[in-house]
Every structure is written in C-alpha cells, then in structure tokens.
Amino acid sequence: MKARARIFFIVRRILLAVALALILACSACSGTPTQTPTEQAVKPEARTYYESLDLSSPESAIGTFADAFSKDDFPTVWLILHRTAQFVWVQQMRLLAYDALIQTDNWEVVMMDIPTLAEGLNTGEHSEVDTGYLFDQFMLAARKHSAFVLDLTGPVEVISSEPSMTAQEDQAIDVTVSVERLEEEVVFRMVQAPSGRWRVYKVFVPGGEEALPPWGVPGENE
C-alpha cells in the first residue's frame, strides 16, 4: 500500500509540473504583454463636472470655452471664466452696467428675454443667487437678439501666445486667436488657477484691453 501511495504521489507531481509548463508556454505564445501594476492602474474618473473639463493648457481651455459657447452651454462658459471675471461680471450687473455685459442698442427688447429683469426676482426656474444661472439668462438673450459683446461662436485657431499680466499683477498668458464669427483677431487672457487648471480672465480685441473683464472691446473705459 505504501508503494502504491508513493507512486500516486510521484505521478501527481509530474502531472502538476506538466500542467504548469503548458500554462507558461501558452502565456509566452499568446502575444499579450504582461502588464505592470502601473499599467494596470485605471485613471480615476473626474469627481465633478468641472474637473471633467479639459483646462490643462491655455489652448485646451480656450477650445473647451469656445465649444461650450457654440453650444449655448453658458453655465459651462461661466465655470471656465476666472473668478475675477465672474466677480466683475456680477458687480457690473448689480450696478446696472448692462452695456458691459451685452449690446444694449435694442435693450428694451433684449431685456424682455431676461426673466430676472422682465419678470422680477424669484420667478425663474432657479434661484437668482446662482450667478451662473443669471449669466446664462443674459447670454441666451444675447444669442437670440445677436447682442453679444463678442460673438465667440465657432472654432478658434490659435495664432500666437505671449506672457502677460492681469490688472492685479498676476501672471497671465495672452493667446491670440481667430474666431469664425469675428473679422478681427481676439485675445484670450488666461490665468492659471491654484489647481493648475487654466481659466479665462478676459477676452478682448485690439484696443479693448483696458476694459474690465470678462469682455473688452474698443472704446470702453474702466
């Protein structure tokens, strides 16, 4: 009995060795490279919608901005604006400086399509405390009545870039681009946020760089 058990043990070891050799041979011949732990790691998904936006460089941020503008996705445009541009936009609205936010040549008609102004506070779908919602109202009205201060619809083509400064003396990069709807070249002044993501501080045409953010056109004064 002991001899039979020993023979069975030896045969089992031989079969296990043969099976292991076959597995290794198949792995080597499969042509599928073995991944390292680093290669196997999956890039984590963005936690928020903002984090999903491509703002990794001034150029990519401008592309994301222009794409959202073309789709009338103005809440996304608002998210890409630098916090200073957002702050100044809100202050201009509170000071009733609507001509800095939208073309006002036909203001009475345009205003009727801005619910906050036409129907009064607390009549819209969202709270007026949500400044991105207010921005969206103004921009949709501007779209309907062709009243953008700068119509940034359509693809943009980067022409050049150079170092610059904001009014607060923060480091910036001025990226000159051509835009489909505008005959003139446009400059995006881009500022890097603490997270490393790039935001739009101001968009202006030559001669309008002294205007307050976010829009700058010739003839405006600070």
mmCIF file of C-alpha atoms in Angstrom:
data_model
loop_
_atom_site.group_PDB
_atom_site.id
_atom_site.type_symbol
_atom_site.label_atom_id
_atom_site.label_comp_id
_atom_site.label_asym_id
_atom_site.label_seq_id
_atom_site.Cartn_x
_atom_site.Cartn_y
_atom_site.Cartn_z
ATOM 1 C CA MET A 1 0.000 0.000 0.000
ATOM 2 C CA LYS A 2 2.831 2.357 0.842
ATOM 3 C CA ALA A 3 4.450 1.689 -2.539
ATOM 4 C CA ARG A 4 1.200 2.442 -4.390
ATOM 5 C CA ALA A 5 0.702 5.658 -2.434
ATOM 6 C CA ARG A 6 4.241 6.766 -3.238
ATOM 7 C CA ILE A 7 3.756 6.024 -6.940
ATOM 8 C CA PHE A 8 0.471 8.003 -6.923
ATOM 9 C CA PHE A 9 2.221 10.943 -5.238
ATOM 10 C CA ILE A 10 5.017 10.970 -7.838
ATOM 11 C CA VAL A 11 2.554 10.773 -10.756
ATOM 12 C CA ARG A 12 0.536 13.674 -9.344
ATOM 13 C CA ARG A 13 3.656 15.835 -9.021
ATOM 14 C CA ILE A 14 4.612 15.039 -12.616
ATOM 15 C CA LEU A 15 1.126 15.966 -13.882
ATOM 16 C CA LEU A 16 1.185 19.266 -11.959
ATOM 17 C CA ALA A 17 4.606 20.100 -13.407
ATOM 18 C CA VAL A 18 3.419 19.350 -16.942
ATOM 19 C CA ALA A 19 0.289 21.487 -16.468
ATOM 20 C CA LEU A 20 2.358 24.414 -15.166
ATOM 21 C CA ALA A 21 4.737 24.134 -18.119
ATOM 22 C CA LEU A 22 1.814 24.203 -20.560
ATOM 23 C CA ILE A 23 0.349 27.306 -18.911
ATOM 24 C CA LEU A 24 3.679 29.151 -19.109
ATOM 25 C CA ALA A 25 4.142 28.144 -22.728
ATOM 26 C CA CYS A 26 0.673 29.392 -23.695
ATOM 27 C CA SER A 27 1.304 32.673 -21.926
ATOM 28 C CA ALA A 28 4.567 33.213 -23.796
ATOM 29 C CA CYS A 29 2.975 32.422 -27.165
ATOM 30 C CA SER A 30 -0.187 34.466 -26.718
ATOM 31 C CA GLY A 31 1.441 37.736 -27.788
ATOM 32 C CA THR A 32 -0.323 39.605 -24.992
ATOM 33 C CA PRO A 33 2.264 41.530 -22.964
ATOM 34 C CA THR A 34 2.134 41.157 -19.221
ATOM 35 C CA GLN A 35 1.040 44.493 -17.685
ATOM 36 C CA THR A 36 2.912 46.029 -14.814
ATOM 37 C CA PRO A 37 0.945 47.267 -11.772
ATOM 38 C CA THR A 38 1.371 50.842 -13.076
ATOM 39 C CA GLU A 39 -0.098 49.932 -16.464
ATOM 40 C CA GLN A 40 -2.973 48.125 -14.829
ATOM 41 C CA ALA A 41 -3.901 51.172 -12.754
ATOM 42 C CA VAL A 42 -7.067 52.843 -14.027
ATOM 43 C CA LYS A 43 -7.139 56.618 -14.214
ATOM 44 C CA PRO A 44 -9.761 57.789 -11.731
ATOM 45 C CA GLU A 45 -12.809 59.474 -13.180
ATOM 46 C CA ALA A 46 -13.402 63.159 -12.531
ATOM 47 C CA ARG A 47 -15.296 63.726 -9.300
ATOM 48 C CA THR A 48 -17.206 66.760 -10.604
ATOM 49 C CA TYR A 49 -18.314 68.123 -13.966
ATOM 50 C CA TYR A 50 -15.827 70.990 -13.640
ATOM 51 C CA GLU A 51 -12.978 68.529 -13.151
ATOM 52 C CA SER A 52 -14.022 66.728 -16.346
ATOM 53 C CA LEU A 53 -13.375 69.857 -18.449
ATOM 54 C CA ASP A 54 -10.095 69.961 -20.361
ATOM 55 C CA LEU A 55 -8.381 73.021 -18.899
ATOM 56 C CA SER A 56 -4.903 71.516 -18.852
ATOM 57 C CA SER A 57 -3.328 74.256 -21.000
ATOM 58 C CA PRO A 58 -4.310 77.754 -22.170
ATOM 59 C CA GLU A 59 -5.031 76.406 -25.644
ATOM 60 C CA SER A 60 -7.138 73.455 -24.497
ATOM 61 C CA ALA A 61 -9.081 75.697 -22.104
ATOM 62 C CA ILE A 62 -9.845 78.114 -24.947
ATOM 63 C CA GLY A 63 -11.027 75.206 -27.087
ATOM 64 C CA THR A 64 -13.309 73.956 -24.305
ATOM 65 C CA PHE A 65 -14.615 77.504 -23.755
ATOM 66 C CA ALA A 66 -15.341 78.085 -27.458
ATOM 67 C CA ASP A 67 -17.017 74.690 -27.821
ATOM 68 C CA ALA A 68 -19.362 75.411 -24.890
ATOM 69 C CA PHE A 69 -20.071 78.917 -26.259
ATOM 70 C CA SER A 70 -21.008 77.477 -29.644
ATOM 71 C CA LYS A 71 -23.421 75.025 -27.998
ATOM 72 C CA ASP A 72 -25.091 77.779 -25.921
ATOM 73 C CA ASP A 73 -23.788 75.942 -22.873
ATOM 74 C CA PHE A 74 -23.239 79.158 -20.973
ATOM 75 C CA PRO A 75 -23.188 77.578 -17.494
ATOM 76 C CA THR A 76 -20.025 75.807 -18.660
ATOM 77 C CA VAL A 77 -18.675 79.057 -20.097
ATOM 78 C CA TRP A 78 -19.254 80.571 -16.646
ATOM 79 C CA LEU A 79 -17.276 77.776 -14.968
ATOM 80 C CA ILE A 80 -14.291 78.424 -17.229
ATOM 81 C CA LEU A 81 -14.257 82.162 -16.549
ATOM 82 C CA HIS A 82 -11.680 83.157 -13.954
ATOM 83 C CA ARG A 83 -13.078 84.020 -10.531
ATOM 84 C CA THR A 84 -12.103 87.695 -11.022
ATOM 85 C CA ALA A 85 -14.039 87.802 -14.295
ATOM 86 C CA GLN A 86 -17.023 86.228 -12.536
ATOM 87 C CA PHE A 87 -16.821 88.763 -9.699
ATOM 88 C CA VAL A 88 -16.589 91.762 -12.040
ATOM 89 C CA TRP A 89 -19.485 90.469 -14.161
ATOM 90 C CA VAL A 90 -21.716 90.258 -11.082
ATOM 91 C CA GLN A 91 -20.702 93.754 -9.923
ATOM 92 C CA GLN A 92 -21.466 95.217 -13.354
ATOM 93 C CA MET A 93 -24.896 93.617 -13.267
ATOM 94 C CA ARG A 94 -25.601 94.997 -9.781
ATOM 95 C CA LEU A 95 -24.504 98.447 -10.910
ATOM 96 C CA LEU A 96 -26.862 98.147 -13.914
ATOM 97 C CA ALA A 97 -23.861 98.480 -16.230
ATOM 98 C CA TYR A 98 -25.562 96.231 -18.750
ATOM 99 C CA ASP A 99 -23.676 97.703 -21.700
ATOM 100 C CA ALA A 100 -20.549 95.930 -20.405
ATOM 101 C CA LEU A 101 -22.382 92.591 -20.401
ATOM 102 C CA ILE A 102 -24.460 92.724 -23.554
ATOM 103 C CA GLN A 103 -25.085 95.041 -26.521
ATOM 104 C CA THR A 104 -27.824 97.434 -25.442
ATOM 105 C CA ASP A 105 -28.724 99.128 -28.736
ATOM 106 C CA ASN A 106 -32.066 97.313 -28.596
ATOM 107 C CA TRP A 107 -32.098 96.955 -24.822
ATOM 108 C CA GLU A 108 -35.847 97.080 -24.138
ATOM 109 C CA VAL A 109 -36.450 94.153 -26.479
ATOM 110 C CA VAL A 110 -33.443 92.177 -25.232
ATOM 111 C CA MET A 111 -34.435 92.748 -21.594
ATOM 112 C CA MET A 112 -37.800 91.051 -22.149
ATOM 113 C CA ASP A 113 -35.941 87.781 -22.726
ATOM 114 C CA ILE A 114 -34.009 88.043 -19.447
ATOM 115 C CA PRO A 115 -36.537 86.636 -16.929
ATOM 116 C CA THR A 116 -34.818 88.155 -13.891
ATOM 117 C CA LEU A 117 -35.264 91.639 -15.370
ATOM 118 C CA ALA A 118 -38.533 91.173 -17.250
ATOM 119 C CA GLU A 119 -40.482 89.165 -14.667
ATOM 120 C CA GLY A 120 -38.716 90.037 -11.439
ATOM 121 C CA LEU A 121 -36.726 88.100 -8.868
ATOM 122 C CA ASN A 122 -37.726 84.602 -7.788
ATOM 123 C CA THR A 123 -39.771 83.960 -10.915
ATOM 124 C CA GLY A 124 -37.320 81.764 -12.773
ATOM 125 C CA GLU A 125 -36.623 78.073 -12.548
ATOM 126 C CA HIS A 126 -33.509 78.553 -10.408
ATOM 127 C CA SER A 127 -32.519 80.915 -7.640
ATOM 128 C CA GLU A 128 -31.005 84.233 -8.693
ATOM 129 C CA VAL A 129 -28.330 83.568 -6.081
ATOM 130 C CA ASP A 130 -26.914 81.161 -8.667
ATOM 131 C CA THR A 131 -24.851 83.650 -10.653
ATOM 132 C CA GLY A 132 -24.129 81.065 -13.342
ATOM 133 C CA TYR A 133 -27.891 80.932 -13.927
ATOM 134 C CA LEU A 134 -28.060 84.732 -14.304
ATOM 135 C CA PHE A 135 -25.117 84.651 -16.695
ATOM 136 C CA ASP A 136 -26.945 82.011 -18.733
ATOM 137 C CA GLN A 137 -30.072 84.225 -18.930
ATOM 138 C CA PHE A 138 -28.090 87.190 -20.255
ATOM 139 C CA MET A 139 -26.153 85.114 -22.770
ATOM 140 C CA LEU A 140 -29.231 83.317 -24.116
ATOM 141 C CA ALA A 141 -30.931 86.687 -24.628
ATOM 142 C CA ALA A 142 -27.804 87.945 -26.362
ATOM 143 C CA ARG A 143 -27.839 84.902 -28.628
ATOM 144 C CA LYS A 144 -31.481 85.411 -29.547
ATOM 145 C CA HIS A 145 -31.002 89.096 -30.419
ATOM 146 C CA SER A 146 -27.438 88.951 -31.800
ATOM 147 C CA ALA A 147 -26.352 91.135 -28.902
ATOM 148 C CA PHE A 148 -23.106 89.512 -27.756
ATOM 149 C CA VAL A 149 -20.358 91.945 -26.825
ATOM 150 C CA LEU A 150 -18.080 89.435 -28.572
ATOM 151 C CA ASP A 151 -19.577 86.557 -30.547
ATOM 152 C CA LEU A 152 -17.163 83.703 -29.881
ATOM 153 C CA THR A 153 -19.220 81.101 -31.722
ATOM 154 C CA GLY A 154 -17.393 78.643 -33.924
ATOM 155 C CA PRO A 155 -13.955 77.037 -33.946
ATOM 156 C CA VAL A 156 -10.952 79.081 -32.886
ATOM 157 C CA GLU A 157 -7.487 78.928 -34.383
ATOM 158 C CA VAL A 158 -4.508 79.800 -32.203
ATOM 159 C CA ILE A 159 -2.171 82.318 -33.816
ATOM 160 C CA SER A 160 0.309 83.195 -31.087
ATOM 161 C CA SER A 161 0.796 83.471 -27.339
ATOM 162 C CA GLU A 162 2.908 85.610 -25.050
ATOM 163 C CA PRO A 163 3.351 86.280 -21.315
ATOM 164 C CA SER A 164 1.119 88.948 -19.822
ATOM 165 C CA MET A 165 -0.233 90.333 -16.539
ATOM 166 C CA THR A 166 -3.691 90.935 -15.106
ATOM 167 C CA ALA A 167 -4.823 94.204 -13.549
ATOM 168 C CA GLN A 168 -3.976 92.600 -10.191
ATOM 169 C CA GLU A 169 -0.441 91.916 -11.499
ATOM 170 C CA ASP A 170 -0.976 88.173 -11.583
ATOM 171 C CA GLN A 171 0.931 86.181 -14.173
ATOM 172 C CA ALA A 172 -1.090 85.508 -17.313
ATOM 173 C CA ILE A 173 -0.720 84.358 -20.901
ATOM 174 C CA ASP A 174 -2.292 86.235 -23.804
ATOM 175 C CA VAL A 175 -3.341 83.848 -26.573
ATOM 176 C CA THR A 176 -4.270 85.494 -29.867
ATOM 177 C CA VAL A 177 -6.805 83.540 -31.913
ATOM 178 C CA SER A 178 -9.036 83.910 -34.936
ATOM 179 C CA VAL A 179 -12.752 83.255 -34.423
ATOM 180 C CA GLU A 180 -15.209 82.274 -37.119
ATOM 181 C CA ARG A 181 -17.808 84.993 -36.392
ATOM 182 C CA LEU A 182 -15.357 87.891 -35.944
ATOM 183 C CA GLU A 183 -13.308 89.642 -38.588
ATOM 184 C CA GLU A 184 -10.728 90.805 -36.053
ATOM 185 C CA GLU A 185 -8.326 88.687 -34.084
ATOM 186 C CA VAL A 186 -9.264 88.094 -30.458
ATOM 187 C CA VAL A 187 -7.034 87.810 -27.420
ATOM 188 C CA PHE A 188 -7.807 85.423 -24.564
ATOM 189 C CA ARG A 189 -6.016 86.431 -21.383
ATOM 190 C CA MET A 190 -5.546 83.184 -19.489
ATOM 191 C CA VAL A 191 -4.674 82.731 -15.823
ATOM 192 C CA GLN A 192 -3.688 79.515 -14.083
ATOM 193 C CA ALA A 193 -5.752 78.615 -11.030
ATOM 194 C CA PRO A 194 -4.155 77.170 -7.850
ATOM 195 C CA SER A 195 -5.190 73.701 -9.068
ATOM 196 C CA GLY A 196 -3.081 74.202 -12.201
ATOM 197 C CA ARG A 197 -6.149 74.474 -14.448
ATOM 198 C CA TRP A 198 -6.365 77.400 -16.885
ATOM 199 C CA ARG A 199 -9.248 79.887 -16.747
ATOM 200 C CA VAL A 200 -10.357 82.759 -19.000
ATOM 201 C CA TYR A 201 -9.631 86.070 -17.284
ATOM 202 C CA LYS A 202 -10.666 88.279 -20.186
ATOM 203 C CA VAL A 203 -11.436 88.175 -23.904
ATOM 204 C CA PHE A 204 -10.749 91.335 -25.889
ATOM 205 C CA VAL A 205 -9.983 92.697 -29.315
ATOM 206 C CA PRO A 206 -7.071 95.057 -30.038
ATOM 207 C CA GLY A 207 -7.793 98.418 -28.472
ATOM 208 C CA GLY A 208 -10.114 96.986 -25.829
ATOM 209 C CA GLU A 209 -7.540 95.554 -23.443
ATOM 210 C CA GLU A 210 -8.119 98.287 -20.835
ATOM 211 C CA ALA A 211 -11.756 97.310 -20.360
ATOM 212 C CA LEU A 212 -12.867 95.329 -17.336
ATOM 213 C CA PRO A 213 -13.217 91.553 -17.653
ATOM 214 C CA PRO A 214 -14.662 89.417 -18.986
ATOM 215 C CA TRP A 215 -15.228 91.253 -22.301
ATOM 216 C CA GLY A 216 -13.140 94.035 -23.821
ATOM 217 C CA VAL A 217 -13.975 95.965 -26.969
ATOM 218 C CA PRO A 218 -12.582 99.219 -28.390
ATOM 219 C CA GLY A 219 -13.987 102.405 -26.899
ATOM 220 C CA GLU A 220 -14.707 101.006 -23.428
ATOM 221 C CA ASN A 221 -13.258 102.618 -20.336
ATOM 222 C CA GLU A 222 -12.518 101.012 -16.999
#
